[in-house]
Short mmCIF file of C-alpha atoms in Angstrom, two decimals:
data_model
loop_
_atom_site.label_atom_id
_atom_site.label_comp_id
_atom_site.label_asym_id
_atom_site.label_seq_id
_atom_site.Cartn_x
_atom_site.Cartn_y
_atom_site.Cartn_z
CA MET A 1 117.01 136.94 -134.52
CA ALA A 2 115.16 135.44 -131.57
CA LEU A 3 113.03 133.46 -134.06
CA THR A 4 116.15 131.96 -135.68
CA GLY A 5 117.36 130.83 -132.27
CA ALA A 6 114.03 129.25 -131.46
CA LEU A 7 113.94 127.48 -134.84
CA VAL A 8 117.47 126.13 -134.34
CA ALA A 9 116.51 124.88 -130.87
CA LEU A 10 113.36 123.25 -132.30
CA ALA A 11 115.41 121.56 -135.05
CA LEU A 12 117.90 120.27 -132.48
CA VAL A 13 115.14 118.91 -130.24
CA LEU A 14 113.42 117.22 -133.19
CA ALA A 15 116.72 115.74 -134.37
CA ALA A 16 117.52 114.41 -130.90
CA ALA A 17 114.04 112.89 -130.47
CA GLY A 18 114.10 111.44 -134.00
CA GLY A 19 117.60 110.09 -133.41
CA LEU A 20 116.51 108.29 -130.23
CA TYR A 21 113.53 106.76 -132.03
CA GLY A 22 115.82 105.77 -134.90
CA VAL A 23 118.32 104.05 -132.61
CA ALA A 24 115.51 102.25 -130.81
CA TYR A 25 114.06 101.16 -134.17
CA LEU A 26 117.39 99.76 -135.33
CA LEU A 27 118.17 97.97 -132.04
CA ARG A 28 114.77 96.46 -131.31
CA LEU A 29 113.96 92.80 -131.75
CA GLY A 30 110.45 93.11 -133.17
CA GLY A 31 107.30 95.17 -133.32
CA THR A 32 105.59 96.53 -130.26
CA ARG A 33 103.06 94.13 -128.89
CA ALA A 34 99.69 95.65 -128.20
CA GLY A 35 96.96 94.47 -125.90
CA ALA A 36 99.03 92.91 -123.14
CA ARG A 37 96.82 92.48 -120.10
CA PRO A 38 97.93 92.97 -116.49
CA PHE A 39 99.71 90.20 -114.60
CA LEU A 40 97.20 88.35 -112.47
CA SER A 41 99.11 85.29 -111.31
CA GLY A 42 98.49 83.59 -114.65
CA HIS A 43 94.77 84.35 -114.91
CA ASP A 44 92.78 86.66 -117.13
CA ALA A 45 91.45 89.93 -115.77
CA ALA A 46 87.74 89.64 -115.03
CA GLU A 47 87.08 93.37 -114.74
CA HIS A 48 88.21 96.50 -116.50
CA ALA A 49 91.23 98.22 -115.02
CA VAL A 50 89.34 101.51 -114.73
CA SER A 51 87.52 101.08 -111.46
CA ARG A 52 87.06 102.95 -108.24
CA PHE A 53 89.88 102.30 -105.83
CA HIS A 54 89.80 103.53 -102.29
CA VAL A 55 93.13 105.08 -101.29
CA ARG A 56 91.95 106.22 -97.86
CA TRP A 57 91.50 109.82 -98.89
CA TYR A 58 90.41 110.96 -95.45
CA ALA A 59 93.56 109.93 -93.66
CA ILE A 60 95.79 111.27 -96.43
CA THR A 61 93.80 114.51 -96.55
CA MET A 62 94.46 115.03 -92.87
CA ILE A 63 98.21 114.79 -93.45
CA PHE A 64 97.91 117.24 -96.36
CA LEU A 65 95.83 119.70 -94.35
CA ALA A 66 98.17 119.59 -91.38
CA PHE A 67 101.23 120.54 -93.43
CA ASP A 68 99.30 122.89 -95.73
CA MET A 69 97.85 124.89 -92.83
CA GLU A 70 101.23 124.99 -91.20
CA MET A 71 102.70 126.62 -94.31
CA VAL A 72 99.77 129.01 -94.79
CA PHE A 73 100.22 130.45 -91.31
CA MET A 74 103.98 130.22 -91.09
CA TYR A 75 104.69 132.53 -94.04
CA PRO A 76 102.98 135.62 -92.58
CA TRP A 77 104.20 134.62 -89.13
CA ALA A 78 107.81 134.58 -90.37
CA VAL A 79 107.42 138.20 -91.53
CA VAL A 80 106.28 139.54 -88.16
CA VAL A 81 107.88 137.16 -85.69
CA ALA A 82 110.92 139.39 -85.17
CA GLU A 83 108.72 142.35 -84.14
CA GLN A 84 106.29 140.37 -82.00
CA GLY A 85 108.95 138.45 -80.09
CA ALA A 86 108.39 135.61 -77.62
CA LYS A 87 104.58 135.82 -77.71
CA ALA A 88 104.44 134.98 -81.43
CA VAL A 89 106.92 132.12 -81.03
CA THR A 90 104.86 130.62 -78.22
CA GLU A 91 101.63 130.90 -80.21
CA MET A 92 103.20 129.22 -83.25
CA PHE A 93 104.47 126.31 -81.22
CA VAL A 94 101.08 125.82 -79.59
CA PHE A 95 99.59 125.83 -83.10
CA LEU A 96 102.19 123.33 -84.34
CA GLY A 97 101.44 121.14 -81.34
CA ILE A 98 97.75 121.04 -82.30
CA LEU A 99 98.66 120.11 -85.89
CA LEU A 100 101.02 117.43 -84.62
CA VAL A 101 98.15 115.81 -82.75
CA GLY A 102 96.35 115.61 -86.10
CA VAL A 103 99.38 114.03 -87.78
CA VAL A 104 99.73 111.47 -84.99
CA TYR A 105 96.03 110.65 -85.27
CA ALA A 106 96.27 110.24 -89.06
CA GLY A 107 99.35 108.04 -88.57
CA ARG A 108 97.39 105.91 -86.13
CA GLU A 109 94.62 105.62 -88.74
CA GLY A 110 97.16 104.14 -91.18
CA ALA A 111 97.92 107.14 -93.42
CA LEU A 112 101.65 106.51 -93.14
CA ARG A 113 101.56 102.75 -93.77
CA TRP A 114 102.75 101.67 -97.17
CA THR A 115 101.09 98.28 -97.29
CA MET B 1 130.37 96.89 -137.43
CA ASP B 2 126.83 96.79 -138.70
CA VAL B 3 123.72 97.36 -136.65
CA THR B 4 122.78 93.70 -136.47
CA ASP B 5 125.91 93.11 -134.48
CA LEU B 6 125.07 95.94 -132.11
CA THR B 7 121.77 94.32 -131.13
CA ALA B 8 123.55 91.01 -130.65
CA LEU B 9 126.23 92.74 -128.61
CA LEU B 10 123.61 94.25 -126.31
CA LEU B 11 121.82 90.90 -125.99
CA ARG B 12 125.05 89.33 -124.81
CA ARG B 13 125.27 91.91 -122.04
CA ILE B 14 121.71 92.10 -120.70
CA PRO B 15 121.27 90.85 -117.14
CA VAL B 16 119.21 87.67 -116.81
CA ARG B 17 116.05 88.21 -114.75
CA PRO B 18 114.40 84.86 -114.07
CA LEU B 19 110.77 84.45 -112.97
CA VAL B 20 110.57 81.10 -111.21
CA VAL B 21 107.23 79.28 -111.22
CA THR B 22 106.87 76.26 -108.96
CA VAL B 23 104.14 73.73 -109.66
CA PRO B 24 103.17 70.90 -107.30
CA GLY B 25 105.85 68.24 -107.35
CA GLY B 26 108.54 70.74 -108.22
CA THR B 27 110.03 71.59 -104.83
CA GLY B 28 113.28 69.74 -105.46
CA ALA B 29 113.66 71.43 -108.84
CA ARG B 30 112.84 74.82 -107.33
CA LEU B 31 115.50 74.48 -104.63
CA ARG B 32 118.14 73.58 -107.20
CA VAL B 33 117.04 76.35 -109.56
CA GLU B 34 117.11 78.96 -106.77
CA ARG B 35 120.60 77.88 -105.79
CA LEU B 36 121.85 78.09 -109.37
CA ILE B 37 120.23 81.49 -109.88
CA ARG B 38 121.98 82.75 -106.78
CA THR B 39 125.40 81.33 -107.67
CA ARG B 40 125.13 82.68 -111.22
CA GLY B 41 124.45 86.14 -109.83
CA TRP B 42 121.05 86.50 -111.50
CA TYR B 43 118.46 88.65 -109.79
CA PRO B 44 114.96 87.14 -109.59
CA ALA B 45 112.07 89.06 -111.14
CA ALA B 46 108.83 89.79 -109.30
CA SER B 47 106.56 89.95 -112.36
CA PRO B 48 106.62 89.02 -116.08
CA ALA B 49 107.15 92.67 -117.03
CA GLU B 50 110.64 92.71 -115.51
CA ALA B 51 111.53 89.11 -116.35
CA ASN B 52 113.28 87.80 -119.44
CA LEU B 53 113.54 84.16 -118.43
CA LEU B 54 110.62 81.97 -117.35
CA VAL B 55 111.70 78.96 -115.30
CA VAL B 56 109.08 76.31 -114.57
CA ALA B 57 110.11 74.00 -111.73
CA GLY B 58 108.20 70.75 -111.72
CA PRO B 59 105.78 68.91 -113.99
CA ALA B 60 103.25 71.51 -115.21
CA THR B 61 99.99 69.95 -116.36
CA GLY B 62 96.36 70.98 -116.33
CA GLU B 63 95.44 74.33 -114.79
CA PRO B 64 98.96 75.29 -113.65
CA ALA B 65 100.22 74.66 -117.19
CA ASP B 66 97.56 77.03 -118.58
CA ALA B 67 98.65 79.68 -116.10
CA VAL B 68 102.28 79.22 -117.16
CA GLU B 69 101.34 79.66 -120.83
CA HIS B 70 99.40 82.77 -119.93
CA VAL B 71 102.39 84.28 -118.16
CA TRP B 72 104.70 83.28 -121.01
CA GLU B 73 102.54 85.35 -123.39
CA GLN B 74 103.01 88.34 -121.09
CA LEU B 75 106.82 88.19 -121.14
CA PRO B 76 108.23 90.89 -123.42
CA ALA B 77 111.10 90.15 -125.80
CA PRO B 78 113.92 89.22 -125.38
CA ARG B 79 112.75 86.16 -123.55
CA ALA B 80 113.46 82.49 -123.03
CA ARG B 81 111.98 79.68 -120.99
CA ALA B 82 113.28 76.64 -119.18
CA ALA B 83 111.34 73.66 -117.86
CA VAL B 84 113.14 71.89 -115.03
CA LEU B 85 111.60 68.55 -114.17
CA ASP B 86 114.59 66.88 -112.60
CA PRO B 87 116.88 68.83 -110.22
CA GLY B 88 119.85 67.13 -111.87
CA HIS B 89 119.06 68.73 -115.22
CA ALA B 90 118.57 72.24 -113.83
CA ASP B 91 122.06 73.47 -114.68
CA GLY B 92 121.83 72.35 -118.30
CA GLU B 93 118.30 73.71 -118.76
CA LEU B 94 119.25 77.11 -117.39
CA ALA B 95 122.38 77.26 -119.53
CA ALA B 96 120.37 76.37 -122.65
CA ALA B 97 117.74 79.00 -121.84
CA GLU B 98 120.41 81.63 -121.30
CA ALA B 99 121.95 80.76 -124.68
CA THR B 100 118.53 81.21 -126.32
CA LEU B 101 118.07 84.53 -124.54
CA ARG B 102 121.39 85.85 -125.82
CA ASP B 103 120.96 84.58 -129.39
CA ALA B 104 119.86 87.52 -131.57
CA PHE B 105 118.69 85.26 -134.42
CA ARG B 106 116.27 83.30 -132.26
CA GLN B 107 115.10 86.40 -130.39
CA ARG B 108 114.14 88.10 -133.69
CA ARG B 109 111.52 85.50 -134.51
CA PRO B 110 108.29 87.48 -134.75
CA ALA B 111 106.01 87.31 -131.75
CA PRO B 112 102.25 87.59 -132.20
CA ASP B 113 101.26 91.23 -132.61
CA SER B 114 98.36 91.20 -130.24
CA VAL B 115 98.40 88.96 -127.21
CA HIS B 116 94.70 89.24 -126.62
CA GLY B 117 92.15 89.67 -129.31
CA GLY B 118 88.75 89.63 -127.75
CA ALA B 119 86.71 92.35 -126.18
CA GLU B 120 87.70 94.49 -123.24
CA PRO B 121 86.67 92.99 -119.91
CA GLU B 122 83.54 94.36 -118.34
CA MET B 123 83.42 97.18 -115.83
CA ALA B 124 83.46 96.08 -112.23
CA GLY B 125 80.22 95.88 -110.30
CA ARG B 126 79.70 97.51 -106.95
CA GLY B 127 78.82 95.93 -103.66
CA GLU B 128 78.35 96.57 -99.99
CA ASP B 129 81.51 96.58 -97.98
CA ARG B 130 82.80 96.75 -94.46
CA ASP B 131 83.33 100.53 -94.45
CA GLY B 132 80.01 101.35 -96.14
CA LEU B 133 81.70 102.91 -99.18
CA THR B 134 80.08 100.69 -101.84
CA LEU B 135 83.29 100.37 -103.84
CA ASP B 136 83.92 98.37 -106.99
CA GLN B 137 84.42 94.66 -106.48
CA LEU B 138 87.42 93.22 -108.31
CA HIS B 139 87.97 89.49 -108.63
CA VAL B 140 91.70 89.01 -108.20
CA PRO B 141 93.19 85.51 -108.09
CA LEU B 142 96.44 85.03 -106.16
CA GLY B 143 98.57 82.15 -107.46
CA PRO B 144 99.57 79.82 -108.96
CA VAL B 145 102.20 82.01 -110.70
CA LEU B 146 103.33 84.41 -108.00
CA PRO B 147 106.82 84.75 -106.53
CA GLY B 148 107.02 83.75 -102.88
CA TRP B 149 103.71 81.90 -103.06
CA PRO B 150 103.25 78.21 -102.11
CA ALA B 151 103.27 75.88 -105.10
CA GLY B 152 99.81 74.77 -106.18
CA LEU B 153 97.84 77.24 -104.06
CA VAL B 154 95.24 79.53 -105.63
CA VAL B 155 93.30 82.01 -103.50
CA ARG B 156 90.43 83.59 -105.41
CA THR B 157 89.72 86.90 -103.75
CA VAL B 158 87.12 89.61 -104.03
CA LEU B 159 88.82 92.95 -103.48
CA GLN B 160 87.29 96.29 -102.63
CA GLY B 161 90.01 98.89 -102.54
CA ASP B 162 92.90 96.85 -101.17
CA VAL B 163 90.76 94.99 -98.65
CA LEU B 164 90.00 91.33 -99.23
CA GLN B 165 86.28 90.90 -98.75
CA GLU B 166 86.14 87.24 -99.72
CA ALA B 167 88.79 84.56 -100.12
CA GLU B 168 88.28 81.11 -101.58
CA VAL B 169 91.03 78.50 -101.59
CA ASP B 170 91.65 76.16 -104.49
CA THR B 171 94.45 73.67 -105.04
CA PRO B 172 94.62 72.87 -108.76
CA GLY B 173 97.19 70.46 -110.13
CA LEU B 174 97.71 68.60 -106.86
CA ALA B 175 96.42 65.31 -108.22
CA GLU B 176 98.87 65.48 -111.13
CA ALA B 177 101.77 65.84 -108.71
CA GLY B 178 101.18 62.18 -107.96
CA GLY B 179 101.97 62.38 -104.28
CA ARG B 180 105.62 63.25 -104.73
CA THR B 181 106.81 65.25 -101.79
CA TRP B 182 110.29 66.50 -101.51
CA TRP B 183 110.62 67.70 -97.91
CA TRP B 184 108.82 64.77 -96.47
CA GLY B 185 109.81 61.79 -98.58
CA GLU B 186 111.97 61.80 -101.63
CA GLY B 187 114.41 64.61 -100.85
CA PRO B 188 118.04 63.61 -100.45
CA GLY B 189 119.97 63.66 -97.22
CA PRO B 190 119.01 62.82 -93.64
CA PRO B 191 115.70 64.20 -92.25
CA GLY B 192 117.58 66.42 -89.78
CA ARG B 193 118.99 68.47 -92.63
CA ARG B 194 115.71 68.59 -94.54
CA ARG B 195 113.96 69.82 -91.42
CA ALA B 196 116.44 72.66 -90.89
CA ALA B 197 116.34 73.52 -94.60
CA ARG B 198 112.56 73.74 -94.64
CA HIS B 199 112.57 76.16 -91.69
CA LEU B 200 115.14 78.31 -93.50
CA ASP B 201 113.21 78.08 -96.78
CA THR B 202 109.96 79.31 -95.22
CA ALA B 203 111.81 82.08 -93.38
CA ALA B 204 113.54 83.14 -96.61
CA THR B 205 110.24 83.40 -98.49
CA LEU B 206 108.63 85.41 -95.72
CA LEU B 207 111.66 87.71 -95.47
CA SER B 208 111.67 88.37 -99.20
CA ILE B 209 107.95 89.24 -99.18
CA ALA B 210 108.52 91.46 -96.15
CA GLY B 211 111.21 93.29 -98.12
CA ASP B 212 114.28 92.20 -96.15
CA ASP B 213 116.20 90.94 -99.18
CA ARG B 214 119.53 90.71 -97.40
CA ALA B 215 118.21 88.42 -94.69
CA ALA B 216 116.31 86.42 -97.33
CA VAL B 217 119.44 85.82 -99.38
CA ALA B 218 121.36 84.88 -96.23
CA ALA B 219 118.64 82.36 -95.33
CA ARG B 220 118.74 80.84 -98.82
CA ARG B 221 122.51 80.57 -98.73
CA LEU B 222 122.27 78.77 -95.37
CA ARG B 223 119.51 76.51 -96.70
CA ASP B 224 121.59 75.53 -99.71
CA GLY B 225 124.61 74.96 -97.48
CA VAL B 226 122.56 72.66 -95.26
CA LEU B 227 121.22 70.71 -98.24
CA THR B 228 124.56 70.35 -100.01
CA GLY B 229 126.05 68.75 -96.93
CA LEU B 230 128.11 71.44 -95.20
CA ALA B 231 129.25 70.32 -91.73
CA ALA B 232 127.14 71.59 -88.83
CA ALA B 233 130.19 73.36 -87.38
CA GLU B 234 130.60 75.28 -90.61
CA VAL B 235 126.96 76.40 -90.72
CA ALA B 236 126.68 77.23 -87.01
CA ARG B 237 128.28 80.68 -86.96
CA PRO B 238 126.46 82.25 -89.92
CA LEU B 239 123.21 80.58 -88.85
CA HIS B 240 123.38 82.05 -85.34
CA GLN B 241 124.27 85.44 -86.79
CA TRP B 242 121.33 85.31 -89.19
CA ALA B 243 118.89 84.11 -86.53
CA ARG B 244 119.98 86.82 -84.12
CA ARG B 245 119.54 89.49 -86.78
CA VAL B 246 116.07 88.22 -87.72
CA ARG B 247 114.92 88.04 -84.09
CA ARG B 248 116.22 91.48 -83.19
CA SER B 249 115.31 93.49 -86.30
CA PRO B 250 113.01 96.35 -85.21
CA LEU B 251 111.88 96.83 -88.82
CA LEU B 252 110.66 93.23 -89.08
CA ARG B 253 108.95 93.55 -85.71
CA TRP B 254 107.18 96.68 -86.91
CA SER B 255 106.06 95.22 -90.24
CA LEU B 256 105.11 91.68 -89.12
CA ALA B 257 103.69 92.08 -85.62
CA GLY B 258 99.98 91.29 -85.62
CA VAL B 259 99.97 90.17 -89.28
CA GLY B 260 97.92 87.04 -89.85
CA ALA B 261 97.36 86.55 -86.13
CA VAL B 262 95.63 83.26 -85.42
CA PRO B 263 93.32 83.32 -82.39
CA ALA B 264 94.04 80.58 -79.88
CA ASP B 265 90.48 79.21 -80.10
CA ALA B 266 91.06 78.31 -83.77
CA ALA B 267 93.22 75.47 -82.44
CA PRO B 268 96.13 75.89 -84.87
CA PRO B 269 98.99 73.40 -84.93
CA PRO B 270 101.53 74.74 -82.39
CA GLU B 271 103.98 75.60 -85.20
CA LEU B 272 101.46 78.01 -86.75
CA ALA B 273 100.16 79.75 -83.62
CA GLY B 274 100.51 83.48 -83.10
CA ASP B 275 101.23 86.11 -85.77
CA ALA B 276 103.68 86.22 -88.68
CA LEU B 277 106.41 87.63 -86.45
CA ALA B 278 106.05 84.79 -83.94
CA ARG B 279 106.17 82.24 -86.76
CA LEU B 280 109.28 83.83 -88.30
CA ARG B 281 111.09 83.83 -84.95
CA ARG B 282 110.03 80.24 -84.34
CA HIS B 283 111.49 79.22 -87.71
CA ALA B 284 114.79 80.93 -86.87
CA THR B 285 114.96 79.24 -83.48
CA ALA B 286 113.94 75.85 -84.89
CA ALA B 287 116.63 76.04 -87.57
CA GLU B 288 119.20 76.71 -84.85
CA ALA B 289 117.87 73.86 -82.71
CA ALA B 290 118.09 71.44 -85.65
CA LEU B 291 121.81 72.15 -85.91
CA ASP B 292 122.79 69.58 -83.29
CA ARG B 293 120.92 66.77 -85.00
CA PHE B 294 121.77 67.45 -88.62
CA ASP B 295 122.73 63.98 -89.63
CA GLN B 296 120.34 62.07 -87.45
CA ASP B 297 117.06 60.46 -88.29
CA VAL B 298 114.87 63.00 -86.50
CA PRO B 299 111.08 62.83 -86.80
CA LEU B 300 109.77 65.41 -89.24
CA PRO B 301 106.89 67.71 -88.26
CA ASP B 302 103.49 66.78 -89.65
CA TRP B 303 103.58 69.16 -92.60
CA ALA B 304 100.49 67.59 -94.14
CA GLU B 305 98.51 68.39 -90.99
CA GLN B 306 99.79 71.98 -91.02
CA ALA B 307 98.91 72.37 -94.72
CA GLN B 308 95.46 70.91 -94.10
CA TRP B 309 94.78 73.37 -91.29
CA THR B 310 96.09 76.28 -93.35
CA VAL B 311 93.96 75.47 -96.40
CA GLU B 312 90.89 75.32 -94.18
CA ALA B 313 91.78 78.44 -92.20
CA LEU B 314 92.84 80.74 -95.04
CA PRO B 315 89.33 81.86 -96.11
CA TRP B 316 88.44 83.30 -92.70
CA LEU B 317 92.00 84.29 -91.85
CA LEU B 318 92.37 86.44 -94.97
CA ARG B 319 88.89 87.97 -94.93
CA GLY B 320 89.15 91.67 -94.10
CA SER B 321 92.94 91.90 -94.44
CA GLU B 322 94.80 94.09 -96.91
CA LEU B 323 96.30 92.60 -100.05
CA ALA B 324 99.90 93.05 -98.92
CA LEU B 325 99.14 91.61 -95.48
CA ALA B 326 97.45 88.63 -97.11
CA ARG B 327 100.65 87.80 -98.99
CA LEU B 328 102.67 88.07 -95.78
CA THR B 329 100.15 85.87 -93.97
CA VAL B 330 100.31 83.13 -96.62
CA ALA B 331 104.12 83.29 -96.76
CA SER B 332 104.32 82.94 -92.98
CA LEU B 333 102.05 79.87 -93.00
CA ASP B 334 103.77 78.37 -96.09
CA PRO B 335 101.57 75.28 -96.51
CA ASP B 336 103.40 72.33 -98.11
CA LEU B 337 100.59 71.18 -100.39
CA GLU B 338 102.75 68.38 -101.77
CA ALA B 339 102.73 66.78 -98.32
CA LEU B 340 98.95 67.13 -98.30
CA ALA B 341 98.66 65.40 -101.68
CA ALA B 342 101.06 62.69 -100.57
CA ARG B 343 98.96 61.97 -97.51
CA GLU B 344 95.82 61.74 -99.61
CA VAL B 345 97.51 59.35 -102.04
CA ALA B 346 98.80 57.25 -99.15
CA GLY B 347 95.39 57.27 -97.48
CA ALA B 348 93.46 56.36 -100.63
#
């Protein structure tokens, strides 16, 4: 019974995908053009597109670590904070303050710039 | 209704996305084309991939013409092209190109299957760089076909990551322009209007590169109003509003402050001193100041001198800056290479 349902769903998915391809085939103006190179202001690319590109990993890693560590410690903290009371709250905010310094530093290093 | 009609029906409804290419000698044509694109409600494209109409403003010959052909090959179907040599013919050329774009029969003509035969380009080589990371060196030319880029300027860069390690300036196709310069000589109307329009034009380009499309469109609308002969009293209110907005915008201050800063000891022409933000604000203020003397025979700034300084300064000014900042820097300097060519022709 479950198999029939799965087969019907598969048939529907295949029909939908095939239908979309069919509509695209009927509406298109011509064949797909292969081998188009990237736009370089009207010049030809001199180097292969696969090349090492520096995305400033260190600054971005700092942002990741700051928020990741925050989550790692906040989950267990959230379980016990009600029992521990004001002391736990104070400790967490001191910890968040330290992380915030890291975020501000990474921001100053350009991790949050989009240019 | 058969399927053929459905394709034609869709073609009649697609939005037109023009990619405007300006070649030296084509400033007048570009201004007219930009005005028509705006009044027709078309939205300009930033690259061939999102364009379906290629508009070439000016007489393309030599190297710029090769670049135009190259870009034309990269335009996906449906596509059409228009060559506007004379501003007066712009309307007809654009209308004809739009008709071609919306004509299913002509769009179905088979395009070549493969744009590039040939082998894959080589892998990039590595080199020393500023940060000691020994990244791949990519040779990336900027211009001549690049929206918001001065006509006839090519900067050949060596990129590592997104940092420009080397920049070399080239000005192909200037000789073919034959010393025609629109802002400076042959443009219509009194110099007072042309002066205000050029300030607005440079500001509009810089604003569009900086991402403030609303202010850019407002600047272009004002520029076109100034050039089509609106009375100064009519332009004054929107111009002051626009200038105030540009000067006060905290977002523009944040994104342009310190970009392309020219040190005082480089002895720049006074119009180009400071950073991109200072230049933008100066353009806004200068456009307002020109308002009083619209229809007078005011002296025009020495745009050839400014272009000369910019062409010489760009290699060291761009070295070490990021790719996006380099585009902002060039847009803020906006060298009028036509004026430069005209001066050389006059001097020769």
